[in-house]
XYZ file of C-alpha atoms in Angstrom:
305
model
C 6.409 -2.956 23.921
C 4.578 -1.420 21.004
C 5.040 -1.263 17.247
C 5.981 1.967 15.535
C 3.688 2.648 12.563
C 5.411 5.115 10.236
C 2.809 6.609 7.928
C -0.062 6.142 10.371
C -2.255 8.651 8.517
C -2.212 6.708 5.234
C -4.395 3.818 4.165
C -1.894 1.063 5.007
C -0.711 2.767 8.178
C -4.276 3.433 9.279
C -5.175 -0.225 8.790
C -2.125 -1.210 10.861
C -3.165 1.181 13.626
C -6.626 -0.403 13.625
C -5.176 -3.939 13.643
C -2.648 -3.284 16.427
C -5.079 -1.373 18.619
C -4.465 1.693 20.792
C -2.187 -0.129 23.224
C -0.200 -1.910 20.536
C 1.155 0.930 18.446
C 2.899 4.281 18.321
C 1.789 6.336 15.332
C 4.183 8.555 13.403
C 3.665 10.623 10.258
C 4.866 13.792 8.591
C 1.909 15.898 9.755
C 0.353 14.434 12.930
C -3.388 14.927 13.256
C -4.103 13.254 16.581
C -2.774 13.620 20.097
C 0.081 11.251 20.771
C 1.233 10.888 17.175
C 4.926 11.446 16.586
C 6.592 13.400 13.776
C 8.554 11.540 11.102
C 9.758 12.838 7.760
C 11.493 10.127 5.722
C 13.246 12.711 3.556
C 14.778 14.261 6.663
C 15.528 10.797 8.074
C 17.706 10.091 5.055
C 20.255 12.604 6.337
C 19.435 12.974 10.032
C 19.664 9.874 12.213
C 18.834 11.896 15.315
C 15.408 12.680 13.878
C 14.649 8.951 13.847
C 16.384 8.146 17.130
C 13.796 10.302 18.851
C 11.076 7.921 17.679
C 12.746 4.874 19.192
C 13.560 6.799 22.364
C 9.903 7.726 22.855
C 8.966 4.216 23.989
C 10.094 0.610 23.831
C 9.576 -0.381 20.200
C 9.174 -4.016 19.141
C 8.827 -3.386 15.414
C 8.892 -0.545 12.904
C 6.346 -0.738 10.091
C 7.452 1.529 7.231
C 4.105 2.231 5.605
C 5.043 5.765 4.515
C 6.694 6.608 1.230
C 6.514 8.612 -1.965
C 3.822 6.656 -3.796
C 2.746 9.226 -6.402
C 4.063 7.375 -9.439
C 4.149 10.328 -11.826
C 5.514 12.584 -9.088
C 8.430 10.208 -8.614
C 9.169 10.490 -12.333
C 9.355 14.267 -11.976
C 11.471 14.239 -8.792
C 13.648 11.111 -8.814
C 16.097 12.364 -6.193
C 13.271 12.972 -3.738
C 11.786 9.555 -4.483
C 15.083 7.836 -3.663
C 15.614 9.857 -0.491
C 12.180 8.889 0.816
C 11.655 5.375 -0.530
C 15.225 4.175 -0.153
C 17.528 6.250 2.031
C 14.997 7.283 4.678
C 13.637 3.752 4.934
C 17.156 2.351 5.294
C 17.812 4.709 8.206
C 14.707 3.376 9.945
C 15.828 -0.234 9.397
C 19.330 0.496 10.616
C 18.139 2.106 13.838
C 15.470 -0.536 14.388
C 18.155 -3.196 14.310
C 20.336 -1.201 16.709
C 17.406 -0.935 19.127
C 16.502 -4.626 18.888
C 13.325 -4.035 16.871
C 12.079 -5.734 13.711
C 11.520 -3.867 10.431
C 8.612 -4.262 8.000
C 8.953 -2.410 4.684
C 5.992 -2.120 2.309
C 6.976 -2.377 -1.353
C 5.153 -2.767 -4.653
C 4.587 -4.876 -7.764
C 6.078 -1.938 -9.672
C 9.491 -3.528 -9.087
C 8.513 -5.651 -12.142
C 8.115 -4.563 -15.751
C 4.707 -6.169 -16.283
C 5.755 -8.144 -19.341
C 4.935 -11.603 -18.003
C 3.095 -11.564 -14.659
C 1.887 -12.559 -12.228
C 5.241 -12.728 -10.453
C 6.580 -14.767 -7.558
C 9.085 -13.588 -4.976
C 11.810 -15.454 -6.864
C 11.301 -13.678 -10.198
C 13.961 -11.150 -11.143
C 12.781 -7.535 -10.672
C 12.958 -5.151 -13.605
C 11.275 -1.825 -12.755
C 10.407 0.543 -15.591
C 9.515 3.665 -13.588
C 11.368 5.812 -11.069
C 8.820 4.788 -8.455
C 9.508 1.096 -9.048
C 13.268 1.645 -9.128
C 13.223 3.648 -5.884
C 11.146 0.986 -4.132
C 13.426 -1.812 -5.339
C 16.403 0.193 -4.074
C 14.495 0.592 -0.819
C 13.992 -3.164 -0.510
C 17.688 -3.765 -1.040
C 18.790 -1.008 1.335
C 16.416 -2.132 4.094
C 17.544 -5.748 3.848
C 21.191 -4.651 3.826
C 20.625 -2.576 6.970
C 18.611 -5.337 8.647
C 18.889 -8.811 7.081
C 16.026 -10.001 9.306
C 13.658 -7.384 7.881
C 10.332 -8.298 6.317
C 9.632 -6.828 2.863
C 6.005 -6.994 1.705
C 5.197 -6.393 -1.957
C 1.616 -5.353 -2.576
C -0.506 -3.511 -5.134
C -3.843 -1.767 -5.847
C -4.572 -1.246 -2.155
C -8.041 -0.026 -1.239
C -10.181 0.227 1.863
C -11.191 2.613 4.640
C -8.880 5.506 5.403
C -9.133 8.868 7.113
C -7.992 10.939 4.143
C -10.147 9.128 1.580
C -7.528 9.297 -1.180
C -7.523 5.782 -2.589
C -9.177 4.723 -5.839
C -12.300 3.322 -4.180
C -13.238 6.717 -2.741
C -12.605 8.524 -6.012
C -14.625 5.979 -7.970
C -17.686 5.967 -5.735
C -17.757 9.723 -5.237
C -17.419 10.406 -8.971
C -20.224 7.985 -9.839
C -22.438 9.245 -7.021
C -22.095 12.776 -8.403
C -23.222 11.586 -11.830
C -19.781 11.757 -13.388
C -17.908 9.281 -15.546
C -14.533 7.712 -14.913
C -12.032 6.375 -17.463
C -10.203 3.309 -16.165
C -7.436 1.303 -17.892
C -8.553 -2.058 -19.238
C -4.988 -3.201 -19.980
C -3.380 -3.053 -16.509
C -3.651 -6.361 -14.645
C -3.021 -6.545 -10.894
C -4.398 -7.934 -7.612
C -6.792 -5.593 -5.785
C -5.774 -5.751 -2.118
C -7.932 -4.860 0.880
C -5.902 -2.762 3.312
C -7.282 -4.527 6.392
C -6.148 -7.890 5.005
C -2.721 -6.468 4.177
C -2.312 -5.140 7.719
C -3.465 -8.399 9.279
C -1.081 -10.467 7.150
C 1.814 -8.123 7.998
C 1.227 -8.471 11.734
C 0.788 -12.241 11.518
C 3.899 -12.762 9.401
C 5.916 -10.669 11.830
C 4.524 -12.652 14.751
C 5.623 -15.903 13.133
C 9.158 -14.666 12.663
C 9.008 -14.399 8.871
C 11.870 -12.597 7.151
C 12.713 -11.631 3.579
C 10.325 -10.872 0.727
C 6.645 -11.853 0.637
C 3.900 -10.987 -1.838
C 0.824 -9.870 0.108
C -2.059 -9.159 -2.270
C -5.670 -10.077 -2.938
C -6.508 -13.507 -4.378
C -7.615 -12.364 -7.847
C -5.694 -10.937 -10.800
C -7.839 -8.636 -12.940
C -7.564 -5.490 -15.012
C -8.317 -2.120 -13.444
C -11.547 -1.745 -15.443
C -12.872 -5.057 -14.123
C -11.862 -4.065 -10.604
C -13.673 -0.737 -10.949
C -16.864 -2.411 -12.184
C -16.866 -4.982 -9.397
C -16.105 -2.354 -6.792
C -18.931 -0.131 -8.046
C -21.495 -2.949 -8.084
C -20.483 -4.116 -4.603
C -20.807 -0.545 -3.308
C -24.184 0.009 -4.981
C -22.872 2.589 -7.447
C -23.628 2.914 -11.171
C -21.005 0.820 -12.992
C -22.294 1.886 -16.426
C -20.536 5.223 -15.931
C -17.109 3.569 -16.007
C -15.367 3.675 -19.384
C -12.548 1.283 -20.395
C -9.487 2.934 -21.930
C -5.935 2.025 -22.914
C -3.195 3.103 -20.535
C -1.331 4.948 -23.280
C -4.348 7.197 -23.863
C -4.040 8.640 -20.354
C -0.773 10.449 -21.132
C 0.828 9.566 -17.797
C 4.430 10.599 -17.184
C 5.564 7.242 -15.808
C 5.211 3.898 -17.615
C 3.023 1.321 -15.896
C 3.523 -2.446 -15.764
C 0.600 -3.904 -17.711
C 0.613 -7.693 -17.352
C 1.624 -7.690 -13.708
C 0.077 -9.090 -10.547
C 1.712 -11.129 -7.781
C 1.533 -14.801 -6.792
C 0.865 -15.736 -3.150
C 1.921 -19.358 -2.698
C 4.637 -18.316 -0.242
C 2.168 -16.272 1.799
C -0.322 -19.131 1.964
C 2.413 -21.549 3.001
C 3.488 -19.228 5.823
C 0.050 -18.377 7.188
C -2.033 -21.337 6.092
C -5.440 -19.761 6.547
C -4.455 -16.336 5.239
C -7.746 -14.622 4.452
C -7.052 -12.206 1.623
C -10.545 -11.284 0.494
C -12.125 -10.811 -2.917
C -13.315 -7.354 -3.944
C -16.913 -8.168 -3.029
C -16.023 -9.644 0.357
C -13.788 -6.687 1.138
C -16.489 -4.128 0.313
C -19.004 -6.089 2.396
C -16.645 -5.924 5.371
C -16.047 -2.216 4.774
C -19.774 -1.487 4.737
C -20.401 -3.584 7.847
C -17.449 -2.114 9.742
C -16.985 1.460 8.512
C -13.926 3.444 9.518
C -12.195 6.556 8.292
C -13.754 8.933 5.815
C -17.339 7.979 5.050
C -18.323 6.944 1.549
C -20.896 4.141 1.911
C -23.938 6.379 2.292
C -22.967 8.326 -0.826
C -22.483 5.219 -2.930
C -26.174 4.664 -3.567
C -26.811 8.251 -4.634
C -27.809 8.625 -8.291
C -27.626 11.706 -10.422
C -30.928 12.875 -11.815
């Protein structure tokens, strides 16, 4: 039996594919890029169970990892109905069918279910999302757990690491600095930078140990985005002096962001014991030593004249 990785082309899904190995997973995404990948559209799944049934009929599935979703925070603010269909209703359909087929469900959520007034937060703290994205993900958590009470919900944040599409913040940072540009980064948003390989490993290990319910799975350090950017740049050999600290409100973003956020991981450590969620520097070192996905390491040391 294999695990179904929904969103296999993204950074979390790609890390899961790497962790599970070629014999341990079935990849599914909206626009397959490789032979053998299946088609899944969570918006369509919200209204079409047959679309999802085909995925479970393709092979014996032990678990469904829902790593896909509408994660563009400002885009969710502009299209709330779409955000709910994808992040809540489509995910609930997956969980419902997984349970019917005897498979486990793992749903990836976010620290944006909190308002960021008094973090870092534990799993027991009451959610209070302030953006459509956060509200749709909280609704997704609730709908998934209602459809499958044995589901595993993993809250994470500021995920970075190797990925095929090269869309995450680490790529944008290094490529901008390598080209001689500058980057404005908020100095008032506190979170836990989380290495995608560690997130995938923890997800697989928690599932293997029969964990259920909500877990925070994030990196070990809470820091502001500006500090994260500086440490990431230095670790990658890029020019950190080209990073400028700014206030979040100066960016004119459509959706409000939780500022004093971050997540606590006592529950994760109790469940896994030796859970190895790495620091920014250790994560970058691993990335450079074991490259995967879109290349960026060789460009990191480039300096503009």
